[in-house]
N, CA and C of each residue as an Amber inpcrd file, in Angstrom:
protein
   387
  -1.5720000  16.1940000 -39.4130000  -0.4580000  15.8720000 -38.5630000
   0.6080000  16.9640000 -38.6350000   0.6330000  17.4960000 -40.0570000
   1.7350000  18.6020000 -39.8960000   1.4530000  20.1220000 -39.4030000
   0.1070000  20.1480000 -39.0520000  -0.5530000  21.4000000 -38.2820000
  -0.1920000  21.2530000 -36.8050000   0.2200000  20.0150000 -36.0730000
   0.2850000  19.7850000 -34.8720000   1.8530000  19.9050000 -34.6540000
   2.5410000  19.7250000 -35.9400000   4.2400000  19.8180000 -35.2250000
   4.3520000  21.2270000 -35.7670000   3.5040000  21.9730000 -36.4770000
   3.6820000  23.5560000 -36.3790000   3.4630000  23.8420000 -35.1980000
   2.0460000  23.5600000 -34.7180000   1.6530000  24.0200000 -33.3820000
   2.4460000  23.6160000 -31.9700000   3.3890000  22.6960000 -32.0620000
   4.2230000  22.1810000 -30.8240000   5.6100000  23.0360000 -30.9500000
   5.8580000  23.0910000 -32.3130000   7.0590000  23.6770000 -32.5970000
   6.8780000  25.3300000 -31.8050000   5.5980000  25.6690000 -32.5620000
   5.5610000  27.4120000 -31.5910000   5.3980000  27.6060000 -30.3150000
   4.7870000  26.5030000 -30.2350000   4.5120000  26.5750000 -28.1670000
   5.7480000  25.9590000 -27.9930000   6.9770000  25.6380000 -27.8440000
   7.9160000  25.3930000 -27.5680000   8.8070000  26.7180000 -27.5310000
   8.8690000  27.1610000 -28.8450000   9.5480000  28.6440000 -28.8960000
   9.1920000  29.6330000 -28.1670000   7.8750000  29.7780000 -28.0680000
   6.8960000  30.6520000 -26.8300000   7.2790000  30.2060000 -25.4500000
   7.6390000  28.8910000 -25.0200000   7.3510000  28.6060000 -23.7310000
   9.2990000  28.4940000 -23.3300000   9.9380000  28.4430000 -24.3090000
  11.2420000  27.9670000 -24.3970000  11.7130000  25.9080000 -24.3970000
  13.0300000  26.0250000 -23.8670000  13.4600000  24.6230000 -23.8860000
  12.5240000  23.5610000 -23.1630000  11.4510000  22.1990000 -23.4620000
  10.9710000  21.4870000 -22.8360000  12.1390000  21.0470000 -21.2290000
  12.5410000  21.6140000 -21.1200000  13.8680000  21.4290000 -19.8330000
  12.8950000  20.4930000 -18.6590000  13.1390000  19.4530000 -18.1970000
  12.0160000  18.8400000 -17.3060000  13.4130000  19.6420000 -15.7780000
  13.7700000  20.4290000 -15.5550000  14.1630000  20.8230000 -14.3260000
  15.0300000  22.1200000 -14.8650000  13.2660000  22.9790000 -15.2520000
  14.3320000  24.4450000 -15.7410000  13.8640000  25.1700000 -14.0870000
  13.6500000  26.4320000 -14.3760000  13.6970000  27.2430000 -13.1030000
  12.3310000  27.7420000 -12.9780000  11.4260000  27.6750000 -14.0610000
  10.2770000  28.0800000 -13.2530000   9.2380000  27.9420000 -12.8330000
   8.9840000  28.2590000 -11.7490000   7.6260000  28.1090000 -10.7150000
   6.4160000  27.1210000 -11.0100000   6.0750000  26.2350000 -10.6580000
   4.8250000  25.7760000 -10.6970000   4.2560000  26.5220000  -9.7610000
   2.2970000  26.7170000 -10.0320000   1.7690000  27.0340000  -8.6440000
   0.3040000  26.0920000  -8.6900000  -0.3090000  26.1850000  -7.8950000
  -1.3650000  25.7370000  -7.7870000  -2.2580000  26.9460000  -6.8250000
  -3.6100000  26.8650000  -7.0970000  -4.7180000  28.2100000  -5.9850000
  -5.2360000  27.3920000  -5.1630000  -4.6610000  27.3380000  -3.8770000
  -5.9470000  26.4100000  -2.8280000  -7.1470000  27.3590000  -2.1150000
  -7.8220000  26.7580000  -2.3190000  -9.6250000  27.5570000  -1.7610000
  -9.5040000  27.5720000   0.1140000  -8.3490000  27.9010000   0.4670000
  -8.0060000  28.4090000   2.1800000  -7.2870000  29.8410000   1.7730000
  -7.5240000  30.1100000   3.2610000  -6.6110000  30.4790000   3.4280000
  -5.3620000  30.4840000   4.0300000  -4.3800000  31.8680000   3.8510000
  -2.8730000  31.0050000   4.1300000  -2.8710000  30.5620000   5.7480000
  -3.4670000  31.0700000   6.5820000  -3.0940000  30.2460000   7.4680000
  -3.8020000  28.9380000   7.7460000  -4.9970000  29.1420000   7.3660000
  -5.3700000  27.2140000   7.3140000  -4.6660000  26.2740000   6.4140000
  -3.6700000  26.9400000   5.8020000  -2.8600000  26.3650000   4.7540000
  -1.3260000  25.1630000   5.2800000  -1.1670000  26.2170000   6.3450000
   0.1540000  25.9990000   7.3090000   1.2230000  26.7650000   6.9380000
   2.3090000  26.1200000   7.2510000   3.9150000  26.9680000   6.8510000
   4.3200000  25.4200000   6.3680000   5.4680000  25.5170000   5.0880000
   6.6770000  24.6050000   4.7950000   6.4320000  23.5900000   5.8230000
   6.6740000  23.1140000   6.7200000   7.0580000  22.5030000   7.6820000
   5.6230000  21.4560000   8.1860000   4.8410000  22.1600000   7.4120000
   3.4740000  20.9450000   7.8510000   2.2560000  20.9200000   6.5870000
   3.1890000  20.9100000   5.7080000   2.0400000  20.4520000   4.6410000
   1.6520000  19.2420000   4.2260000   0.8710000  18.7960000   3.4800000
   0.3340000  17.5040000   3.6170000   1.6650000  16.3710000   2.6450000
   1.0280000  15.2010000   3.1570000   2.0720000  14.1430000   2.3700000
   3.3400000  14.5620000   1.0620000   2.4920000  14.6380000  -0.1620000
   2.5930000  14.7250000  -1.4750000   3.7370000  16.1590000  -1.3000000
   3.7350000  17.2110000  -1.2590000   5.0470000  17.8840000  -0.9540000
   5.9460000  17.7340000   0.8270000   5.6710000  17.3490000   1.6100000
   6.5280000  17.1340000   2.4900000   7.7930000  16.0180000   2.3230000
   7.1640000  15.2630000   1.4770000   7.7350000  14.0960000   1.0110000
   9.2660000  14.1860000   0.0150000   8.7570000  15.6060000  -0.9860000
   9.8190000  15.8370000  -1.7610000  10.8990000  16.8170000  -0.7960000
  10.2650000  17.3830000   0.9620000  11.3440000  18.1440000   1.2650000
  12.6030000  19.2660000   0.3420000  13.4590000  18.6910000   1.0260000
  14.8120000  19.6160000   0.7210000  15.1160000  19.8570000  -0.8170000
  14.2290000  18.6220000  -1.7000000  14.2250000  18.7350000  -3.2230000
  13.6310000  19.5620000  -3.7340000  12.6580000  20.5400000  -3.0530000
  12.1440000  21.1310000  -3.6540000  12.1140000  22.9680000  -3.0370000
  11.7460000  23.7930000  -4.1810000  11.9070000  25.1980000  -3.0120000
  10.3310000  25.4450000  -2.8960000  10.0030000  25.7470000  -1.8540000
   8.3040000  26.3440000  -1.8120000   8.3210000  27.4420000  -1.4020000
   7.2110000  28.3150000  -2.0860000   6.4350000  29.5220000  -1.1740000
   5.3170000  29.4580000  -0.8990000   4.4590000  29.8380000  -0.2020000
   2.9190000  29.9740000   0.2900000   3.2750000  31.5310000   0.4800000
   1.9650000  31.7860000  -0.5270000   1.6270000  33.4160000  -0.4810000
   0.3880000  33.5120000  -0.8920000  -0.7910000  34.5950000   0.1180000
  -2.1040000  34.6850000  -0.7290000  -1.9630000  34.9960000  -2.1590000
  -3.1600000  34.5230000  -2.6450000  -3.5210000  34.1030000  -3.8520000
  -3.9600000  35.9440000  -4.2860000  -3.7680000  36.0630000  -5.5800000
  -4.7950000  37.4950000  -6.2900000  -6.1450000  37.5360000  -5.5360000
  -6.3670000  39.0910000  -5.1490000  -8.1220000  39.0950000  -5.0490000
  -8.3020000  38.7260000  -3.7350000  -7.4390000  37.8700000  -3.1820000
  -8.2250000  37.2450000  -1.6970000  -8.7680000  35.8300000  -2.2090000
  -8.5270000  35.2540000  -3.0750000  -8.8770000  34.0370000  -3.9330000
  -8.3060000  32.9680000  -2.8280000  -7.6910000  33.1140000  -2.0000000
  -6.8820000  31.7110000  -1.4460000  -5.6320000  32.0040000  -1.0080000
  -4.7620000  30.9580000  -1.4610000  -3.4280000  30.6120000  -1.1920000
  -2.8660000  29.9450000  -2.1970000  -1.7320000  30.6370000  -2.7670000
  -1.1030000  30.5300000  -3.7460000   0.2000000  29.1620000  -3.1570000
   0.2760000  27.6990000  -3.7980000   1.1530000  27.4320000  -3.5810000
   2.2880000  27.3960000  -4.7950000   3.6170000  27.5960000  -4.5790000
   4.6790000  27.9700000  -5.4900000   5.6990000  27.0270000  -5.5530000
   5.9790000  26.0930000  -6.1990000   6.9530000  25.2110000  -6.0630000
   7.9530000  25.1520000  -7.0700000   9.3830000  24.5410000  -6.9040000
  10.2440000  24.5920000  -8.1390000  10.9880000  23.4550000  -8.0870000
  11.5240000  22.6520000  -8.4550000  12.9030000  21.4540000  -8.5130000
  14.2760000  22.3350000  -7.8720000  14.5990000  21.9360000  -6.5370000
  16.1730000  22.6900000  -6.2410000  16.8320000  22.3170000  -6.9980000
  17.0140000  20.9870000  -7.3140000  18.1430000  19.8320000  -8.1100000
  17.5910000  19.3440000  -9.1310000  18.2510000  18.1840000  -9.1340000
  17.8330000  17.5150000 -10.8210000  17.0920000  16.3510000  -9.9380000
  16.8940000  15.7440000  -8.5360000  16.3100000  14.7890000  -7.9770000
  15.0580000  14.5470000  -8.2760000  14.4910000  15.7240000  -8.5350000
  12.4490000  15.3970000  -8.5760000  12.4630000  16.4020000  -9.9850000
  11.4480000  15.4810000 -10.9380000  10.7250000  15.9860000 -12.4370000
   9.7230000  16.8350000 -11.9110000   9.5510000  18.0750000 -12.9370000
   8.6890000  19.0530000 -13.2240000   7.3710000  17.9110000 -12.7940000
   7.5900000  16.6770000 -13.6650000   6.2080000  15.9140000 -13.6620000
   5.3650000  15.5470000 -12.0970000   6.6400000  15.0870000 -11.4750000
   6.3550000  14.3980000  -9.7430000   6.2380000  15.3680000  -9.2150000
   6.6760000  16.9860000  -9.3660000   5.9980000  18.0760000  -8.8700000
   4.6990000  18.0240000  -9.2400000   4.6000000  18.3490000 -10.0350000
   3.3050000  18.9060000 -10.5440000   2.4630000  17.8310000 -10.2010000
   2.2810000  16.3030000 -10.0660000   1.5720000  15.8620000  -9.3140000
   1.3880000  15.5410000  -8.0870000   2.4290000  16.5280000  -7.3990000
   2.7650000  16.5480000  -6.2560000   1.8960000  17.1670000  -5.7870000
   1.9190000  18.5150000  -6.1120000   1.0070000  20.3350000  -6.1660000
  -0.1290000  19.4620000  -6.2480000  -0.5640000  18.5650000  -7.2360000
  -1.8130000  18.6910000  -7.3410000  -2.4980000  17.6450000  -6.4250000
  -1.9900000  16.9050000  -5.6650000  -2.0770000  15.9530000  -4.5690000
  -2.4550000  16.8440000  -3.3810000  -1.7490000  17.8820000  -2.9540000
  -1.5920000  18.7790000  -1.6050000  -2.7450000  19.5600000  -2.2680000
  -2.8380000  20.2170000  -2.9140000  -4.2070000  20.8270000  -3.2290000
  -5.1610000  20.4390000  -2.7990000  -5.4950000  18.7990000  -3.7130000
  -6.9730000  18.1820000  -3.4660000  -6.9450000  17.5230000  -1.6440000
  -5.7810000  17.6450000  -1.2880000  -5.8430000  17.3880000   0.5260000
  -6.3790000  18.0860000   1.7900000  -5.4560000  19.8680000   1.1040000
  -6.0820000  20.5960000   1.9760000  -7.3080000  20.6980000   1.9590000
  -7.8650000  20.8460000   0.3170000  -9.1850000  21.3530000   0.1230000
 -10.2320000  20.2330000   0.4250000  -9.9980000  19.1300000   0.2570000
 -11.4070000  17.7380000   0.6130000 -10.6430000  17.1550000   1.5710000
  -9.7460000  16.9120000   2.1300000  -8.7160000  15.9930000   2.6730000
  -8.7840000  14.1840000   2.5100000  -8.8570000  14.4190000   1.1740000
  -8.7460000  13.2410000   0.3750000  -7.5880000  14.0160000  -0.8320000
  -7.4050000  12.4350000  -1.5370000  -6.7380000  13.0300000  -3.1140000
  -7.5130000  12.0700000  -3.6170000  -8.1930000  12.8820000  -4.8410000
  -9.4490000  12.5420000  -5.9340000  -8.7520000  11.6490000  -7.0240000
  -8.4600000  10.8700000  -7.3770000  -8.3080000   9.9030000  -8.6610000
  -9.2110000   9.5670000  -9.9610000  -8.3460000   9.4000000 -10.8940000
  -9.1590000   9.3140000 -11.7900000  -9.5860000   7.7260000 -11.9510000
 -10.8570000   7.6210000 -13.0960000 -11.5150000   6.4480000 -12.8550000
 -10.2340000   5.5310000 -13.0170000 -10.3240000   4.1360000 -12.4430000
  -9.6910000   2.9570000 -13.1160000  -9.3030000   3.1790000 -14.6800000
  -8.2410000   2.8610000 -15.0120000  -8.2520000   2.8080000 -16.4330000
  -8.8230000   1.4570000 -17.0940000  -9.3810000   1.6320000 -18.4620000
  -9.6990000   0.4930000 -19.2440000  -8.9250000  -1.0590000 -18.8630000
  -9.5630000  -1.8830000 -18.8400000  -9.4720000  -3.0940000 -18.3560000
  -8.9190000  -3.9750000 -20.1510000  -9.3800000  -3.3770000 -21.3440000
  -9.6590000  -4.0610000 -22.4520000  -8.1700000  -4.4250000 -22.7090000
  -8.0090000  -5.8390000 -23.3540000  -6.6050000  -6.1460000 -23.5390000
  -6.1790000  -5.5700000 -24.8930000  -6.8580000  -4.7980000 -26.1650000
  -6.3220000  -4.4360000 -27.0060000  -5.4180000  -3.2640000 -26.6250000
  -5.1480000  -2.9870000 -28.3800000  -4.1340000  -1.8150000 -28.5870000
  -4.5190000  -0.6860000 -27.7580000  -5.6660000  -0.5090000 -27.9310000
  -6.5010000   1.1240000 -27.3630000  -6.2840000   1.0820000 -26.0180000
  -6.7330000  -0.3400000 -25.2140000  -6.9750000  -0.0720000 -24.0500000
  -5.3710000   0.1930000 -22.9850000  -4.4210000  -0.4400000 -23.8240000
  -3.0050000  -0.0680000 -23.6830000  -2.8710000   1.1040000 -23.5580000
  -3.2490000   2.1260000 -24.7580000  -2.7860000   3.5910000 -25.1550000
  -4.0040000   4.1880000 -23.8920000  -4.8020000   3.7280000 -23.2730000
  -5.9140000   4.4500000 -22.5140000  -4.7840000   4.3220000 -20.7270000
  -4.4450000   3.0390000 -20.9130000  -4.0710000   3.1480000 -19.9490000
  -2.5990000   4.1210000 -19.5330000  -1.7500000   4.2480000 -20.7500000
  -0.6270000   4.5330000 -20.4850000  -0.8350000   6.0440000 -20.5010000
  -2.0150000   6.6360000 -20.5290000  -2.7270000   8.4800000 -21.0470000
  -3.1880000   8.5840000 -19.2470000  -3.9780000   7.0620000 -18.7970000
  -4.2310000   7.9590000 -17.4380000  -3.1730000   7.7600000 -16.4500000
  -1.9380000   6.7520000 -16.6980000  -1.3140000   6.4170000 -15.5160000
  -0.3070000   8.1510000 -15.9350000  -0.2950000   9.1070000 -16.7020000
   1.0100000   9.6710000 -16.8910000  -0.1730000  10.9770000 -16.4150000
  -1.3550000  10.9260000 -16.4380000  -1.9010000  12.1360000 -16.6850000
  -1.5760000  13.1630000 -15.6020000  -1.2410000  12.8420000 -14.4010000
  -1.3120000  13.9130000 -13.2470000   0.0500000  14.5840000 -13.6290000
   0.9150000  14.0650000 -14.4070000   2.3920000  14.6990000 -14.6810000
   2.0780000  15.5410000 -15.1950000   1.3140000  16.0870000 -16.4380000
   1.1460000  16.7670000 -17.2310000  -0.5370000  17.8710000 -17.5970000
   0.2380000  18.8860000 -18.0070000  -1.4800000  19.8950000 -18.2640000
  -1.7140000  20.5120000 -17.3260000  -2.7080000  21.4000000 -17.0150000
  -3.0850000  22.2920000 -16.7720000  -3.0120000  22.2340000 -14.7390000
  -2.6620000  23.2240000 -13.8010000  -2.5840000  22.9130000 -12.5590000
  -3.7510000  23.6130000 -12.5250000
């Protein structure tokens, strides 16, 4: 246990203040390109929704890989978290035009199935875009 608050402690110092509305960039790589992508003004649900709360760019991706989307919190109105499962909503739209979910969570009334559920209802907030 005390290898893990070393290891949080340095990725904190590395990454700076956990700030849930510091300044920088989320992105996500969508498999279009930018113009099948659109402009600001017609992207799918999940960021149109946060509007004026949020700043966006669309710019190709490295390589010719896609389309880079770039998002940030203008204000303190929308969490790093509701971004980031925001990004990752408009992603899985353009690209399948669905948004993919994870299974149902555990049904079991114990302790575990509590801690299972409260890991997938938070999961799109957090980890890797």
């Amino acid at each position: 246990m005390a290898a893990f608050a070393v290891i949080r402690g340095l990725r904190r110092a590395a990454h700076g203040p956990a700030d849930d509305h510091d300044e920088r960039w989320l992105a996500v790589t969508v498999n279009r390109a930018p113009e099948e992508v659109g402009s600001a003004g017609s992207l799918p649900g999940p960021l149109a929704r946060l509007g004026d709360e949020i700043e966006l760019r669309i710019v190709p991706a490295a390589g010719d890989k896609g389309t880079e989307l770039r998002a940030r919190p203008a204000g303190t109105e929308v969490s790093r978290g509701d971004l980031r499962s925001a990004l990752r909503k408009a992603k899985s739209l353009i690209e399948t035009g669905i948004v993919l979910e994870a299974d149902p969570p555990s049904a079991h009334p114990g302790p575990l199935g509590k801690v299972l559920r409260k890991v997938t209802r938070n999961a799109q907030k957090g980890g890797r875009l």
